[in-house]
Amino acid sequence: MHRFASSVRVILSGAKDRPGHASDAGCTLVPPTRSFAPLRMTGAPLRMTRPPLRMTRGAGVRALALALALAAAGSLISADLAAQARPDSARNPLAGRIRGSATASVTVYEMSDFQCPFCRTFALTTFPEIDSLYIATGKVRWAFVNFPLTSVHDNALAAAEVGLCAARQNAFWRVHDLLYQHQDVWAPLKQPEAFFLTLADSARISRPALLACVQAPATRETLQQEAEGAQRSGANSTPTFYIEGGLLTGAQPMPIFRQVLDSIIREKTRKAPRPPGASP
């Protein structure tokens, strides 16, 4: 069997792991040592409309929550970025990796690496609560964007290929959970492909379809374009969350997400136009 990830690498060189403080715990990308010609994404790359917002502790939490709410109220998220998540888009590059109602007040783009231990912490501890309280209730729409830091995580690209191809079989979130649950098993392997196939079996997806997808050049091209789009959006570490015009960095705990999301939802609800005839 061919390797899932060939010598062709997502061009995010120079990344390194760091312990990370509680406020920015994540796997970090340092600036590349050489420049690369920009690639064109299917659809449009993630774009910031103003400098990214950063999360800090204490008063900074409230300040960022307010700033994000104001950004949301001002519709700072680009139309091109929003178009990527439209369910009716014929060329939706995030197809199969979106969770939640299309009418949700808030859209969050999570830029993550399946081999990043901080992403794993977020996926297994914080995300289930966000899913229950915000996504399942129709308040938040969530999209997963691949941002594999291949210079420090040897199997990150192969894992991203598996996740992307699982999405083609409408099984992304099952495989997403399995990849993070078993990260400690596949991450140190020299050749993780056989183990990834056992995950595919657990997720009840077709092996032949998975193999055909991961070996297709278009799959690696899609991942490279996604990673570059994430970097252009202002992300330089994983996990990073693009939330209605601002960036929240690191595997933040649930209280931080609650403050940010509740603040934006309140602001959007307050600004929403009343139906005709409704009392003030």
Short mmCIF file of N, CA and C in Angstrom, two decimals, residues 187-261:
data_model
loop_
_atom_site.label_atom_id
_atom_site.label_comp_id
_atom_site.label_asym_id
_atom_site.label_seq_id
_atom_site.Cartn_x
_atom_site.Cartn_y
_atom_site.Cartn_z
N ALA A 187 0.42 8.37 16.52
CA ALA A 187 1.35 9.48 16.36
C ALA A 187 2.82 9.03 16.29
N PRO A 188 3.28 8.08 17.13
CA PRO A 188 4.70 7.70 17.09
C PRO A 188 5.04 6.66 16.03
N LEU A 189 4.06 6.16 15.29
CA LEU A 189 4.33 5.10 14.32
C LEU A 189 5.11 5.63 13.12
N LYS A 190 6.04 4.82 12.62
CA LYS A 190 6.77 5.18 11.41
C LYS A 190 5.87 5.09 10.18
N GLN A 191 5.00 4.11 10.19
CA GLN A 191 4.06 3.94 9.08
C GLN A 191 2.67 3.69 9.68
N PRO A 192 1.88 4.75 9.81
CA PRO A 192 0.60 4.62 10.51
C PRO A 192 -0.56 4.14 9.66
N GLU A 193 -0.29 3.85 8.36
CA GLU A 193 -1.40 3.57 7.44
C GLU A 193 -2.25 2.38 7.87
N ALA A 194 -1.61 1.30 8.30
CA ALA A 194 -2.37 0.11 8.69
C ALA A 194 -3.29 0.43 9.86
N PHE A 195 -2.81 1.23 10.82
CA PHE A 195 -3.66 1.58 11.95
C PHE A 195 -4.81 2.48 11.51
N PHE A 196 -4.54 3.39 10.58
CA PHE A 196 -5.61 4.25 10.09
C PHE A 196 -6.72 3.42 9.43
N LEU A 197 -6.33 2.34 8.77
CA LEU A 197 -7.34 1.48 8.16
C LEU A 197 -8.21 0.81 9.21
N THR A 198 -7.65 0.48 10.36
CA THR A 198 -8.48 -0.10 11.42
C THR A 198 -9.47 0.94 11.94
N LEU A 199 -9.05 2.22 11.97
CA LEU A 199 -9.98 3.28 12.36
C LEU A 199 -11.10 3.41 11.33
N ALA A 200 -10.74 3.26 10.06
CA ALA A 200 -11.76 3.33 9.01
C ALA A 200 -12.78 2.21 9.19
N ASP A 201 -12.29 1.03 9.57
CA ASP A 201 -13.21 -0.08 9.82
C ASP A 201 -14.12 0.24 11.00
N SER A 202 -13.54 0.83 12.05
CA SER A 202 -14.35 1.19 13.22
C SER A 202 -15.41 2.23 12.87
N ALA A 203 -15.07 3.11 11.93
CA ALA A 203 -16.02 4.15 11.51
C ALA A 203 -17.00 3.66 10.45
N ARG A 204 -16.83 2.39 10.04
CA ARG A 204 -17.72 1.77 9.07
C ARG A 204 -17.73 2.51 7.73
N ILE A 205 -16.51 2.80 7.24
CA ILE A 205 -16.41 3.41 5.91
C ILE A 205 -15.67 2.46 4.99
N SER A 206 -15.79 2.68 3.70
CA SER A 206 -15.23 1.80 2.68
C SER A 206 -13.71 1.94 2.60
N ARG A 207 -13.00 0.83 2.77
CA ARG A 207 -11.55 0.86 2.62
C ARG A 207 -11.13 1.23 1.20
N PRO A 208 -11.69 0.58 0.16
CA PRO A 208 -11.26 0.93 -1.20
C PRO A 208 -11.48 2.41 -1.53
N ALA A 209 -12.61 2.96 -1.09
CA ALA A 209 -12.89 4.37 -1.37
C ALA A 209 -11.91 5.26 -0.60
N LEU A 210 -11.60 4.87 0.63
CA LEU A 210 -10.65 5.65 1.42
C LEU A 210 -9.27 5.64 0.77
N LEU A 211 -8.80 4.47 0.35
CA LEU A 211 -7.49 4.37 -0.26
C LEU A 211 -7.41 5.16 -1.57
N ALA A 212 -8.46 5.07 -2.36
CA ALA A 212 -8.47 5.82 -3.63
C ALA A 212 -8.41 7.31 -3.36
N CYS A 213 -9.09 7.76 -2.33
CA CYS A 213 -9.13 9.18 -2.01
C CYS A 213 -7.78 9.67 -1.49
N VAL A 214 -7.18 8.95 -0.54
CA VAL A 214 -5.93 9.43 0.04
C VAL A 214 -4.78 9.40 -0.96
N GLN A 215 -4.88 8.55 -1.98
CA GLN A 215 -3.83 8.47 -2.97
C GLN A 215 -4.02 9.46 -4.11
N ALA A 216 -5.15 10.14 -4.15
CA ALA A 216 -5.43 11.09 -5.22
C ALA A 216 -4.64 12.38 -5.01
N PRO A 217 -3.95 12.88 -6.02
CA PRO A 217 -3.21 14.14 -5.88
C PRO A 217 -4.09 15.30 -5.43
N ALA A 218 -5.34 15.29 -5.82
CA ALA A 218 -6.24 16.39 -5.46
C ALA A 218 -6.43 16.49 -3.95
N THR A 219 -6.31 15.36 -3.24
CA THR A 219 -6.48 15.38 -1.79
C THR A 219 -5.37 16.17 -1.13
N ARG A 220 -4.13 15.90 -1.52
CA ARG A 220 -3.01 16.65 -0.95
C ARG A 220 -3.05 18.12 -1.35
N GLU A 221 -3.49 18.37 -2.56
CA GLU A 221 -3.60 19.76 -3.01
C GLU A 221 -4.63 20.51 -2.16
N THR A 222 -5.75 19.86 -1.87
CA THR A 222 -6.78 20.48 -1.04
C THR A 222 -6.23 20.78 0.35
N LEU A 223 -5.49 19.85 0.93
CA LEU A 223 -4.94 20.06 2.26
C LEU A 223 -3.91 21.19 2.27
N GLN A 224 -3.10 21.25 1.24
CA GLN A 224 -2.10 22.31 1.18
C GLN A 224 -2.79 23.68 1.09
N GLN A 225 -3.80 23.76 0.26
CA GLN A 225 -4.53 25.02 0.10
C GLN A 225 -5.23 25.42 1.40
N GLU A 226 -5.79 24.44 2.09
CA GLU A 226 -6.45 24.73 3.37
C GLU A 226 -5.46 25.27 4.39
N ALA A 227 -4.31 24.60 4.49
CA ALA A 227 -3.31 25.01 5.46
C ALA A 227 -2.80 26.42 5.16
N GLU A 228 -2.59 26.71 3.89
CA GLU A 228 -2.14 28.05 3.52
C GLU A 228 -3.22 29.08 3.81
N GLY A 229 -4.47 28.70 3.56
CA GLY A 229 -5.57 29.61 3.87
C GLY A 229 -5.65 29.90 5.35
N ALA A 230 -5.44 28.87 6.18
CA ALA A 230 -5.45 29.07 7.63
C ALA A 230 -4.33 30.02 8.04
N GLN A 231 -3.16 29.84 7.44
CA GLN A 231 -2.03 30.71 7.79
C GLN A 231 -2.31 32.15 7.36
N ARG A 232 -2.90 32.32 6.19
CA ARG A 232 -3.22 33.67 5.73
C ARG A 232 -4.28 34.33 6.60
N SER A 233 -5.09 33.52 7.26
CA SER A 233 -6.13 34.09 8.13
C SER A 233 -5.53 34.69 9.40
N GLY A 234 -4.25 34.39 9.66
CA GLY A 234 -3.60 34.89 10.87
C GLY A 234 -3.22 33.79 11.84
N ALA A 235 -3.59 32.54 11.55
CA ALA A 235 -3.26 31.43 12.46
C ALA A 235 -1.78 31.09 12.34
N ASN A 236 -1.11 30.92 13.48
CA ASN A 236 0.27 30.43 13.47
C ASN A 236 0.47 29.35 14.52
N SER A 237 -0.63 28.81 15.03
CA SER A 237 -0.54 27.71 15.99
C SER A 237 -1.84 26.94 15.94
N THR A 238 -1.81 25.75 16.52
CA THR A 238 -3.02 24.94 16.59
C THR A 238 -3.29 24.55 18.04
N PRO A 239 -4.56 24.52 18.43
CA PRO A 239 -5.71 24.95 17.63
C PRO A 239 -5.87 26.47 17.65
N THR A 240 -6.41 26.99 16.55
CA THR A 240 -6.80 28.40 16.45
C THR A 240 -8.23 28.44 15.94
N PHE A 241 -9.01 29.37 16.49
CA PHE A 241 -10.43 29.45 16.16
C PHE A 241 -10.76 30.83 15.58
N TYR A 242 -11.28 30.84 14.38
CA TYR A 242 -11.73 32.08 13.73
C TYR A 242 -13.20 32.24 14.09
N ILE A 243 -13.48 33.26 14.87
CA ILE A 243 -14.85 33.44 15.38
C ILE A 243 -15.37 34.82 14.99
N GLU A 244 -16.16 34.86 13.94
CA GLU A 244 -16.85 36.09 13.54
C GLU A 244 -15.93 37.31 13.51
N GLY A 245 -14.78 37.18 12.86
CA GLY A 245 -13.91 38.33 12.69
C GLY A 245 -12.73 38.39 13.62
N GLY A 246 -12.55 37.45 14.53
CA GLY A 246 -11.41 37.47 15.46
C GLY A 246 -10.83 36.09 15.62
N LEU A 247 -9.61 36.03 16.12
CA LEU A 247 -8.93 34.77 16.36
C LEU A 247 -8.81 34.50 17.85
N LEU A 248 -9.22 33.31 18.25
CA LEU A 248 -9.02 32.82 19.61
C LEU A 248 -7.99 31.70 19.52
N THR A 249 -6.87 31.85 20.19
CA THR A 249 -5.78 30.89 20.03
C THR A 249 -5.64 29.99 21.25
N GLY A 250 -5.26 28.75 20.99
CA GLY A 250 -4.96 27.81 22.06
C GLY A 250 -6.15 26.97 22.49
N ALA A 251 -5.82 25.90 23.23
CA ALA A 251 -6.84 24.98 23.74
C ALA A 251 -7.48 25.59 24.98
N GLN A 252 -8.27 26.61 24.76
CA GLN A 252 -8.90 27.33 25.87
C GLN A 252 -9.93 26.46 26.58
N PRO A 253 -10.12 26.63 27.88
CA PRO A 253 -11.12 25.85 28.61
C PRO A 253 -12.53 26.36 28.31
N MET A 254 -13.50 25.59 28.73
CA MET A 254 -14.89 25.91 28.44
C MET A 254 -15.32 27.30 28.94
N PRO A 255 -14.93 27.75 30.14
CA PRO A 255 -15.36 29.08 30.58
C PRO A 255 -14.97 30.20 29.62
N ILE A 256 -13.82 30.08 28.97
CA ILE A 256 -13.41 31.09 28.00
C ILE A 256 -14.32 31.05 26.79
N PHE A 257 -14.57 29.86 26.25
CA PHE A 257 -15.46 29.76 25.10
C PHE A 257 -16.86 30.26 25.45
N ARG A 258 -17.32 29.94 26.65
CA ARG A 258 -18.66 30.38 27.05
C ARG A 258 -18.76 31.90 27.05
N GLN A 259 -17.74 32.56 27.59
CA GLN A 259 -17.76 34.02 27.61
C GLN A 259 -17.78 34.60 26.21
N VAL A 260 -16.92 34.09 25.35
CA VAL A 260 -16.83 34.62 23.99
C VAL A 260 -18.11 34.36 23.21
N LEU A 261 -18.57 33.11 23.21
CA LEU A 261 -19.75 32.76 22.42
C LEU A 261 -21.00 33.45 22.96
#
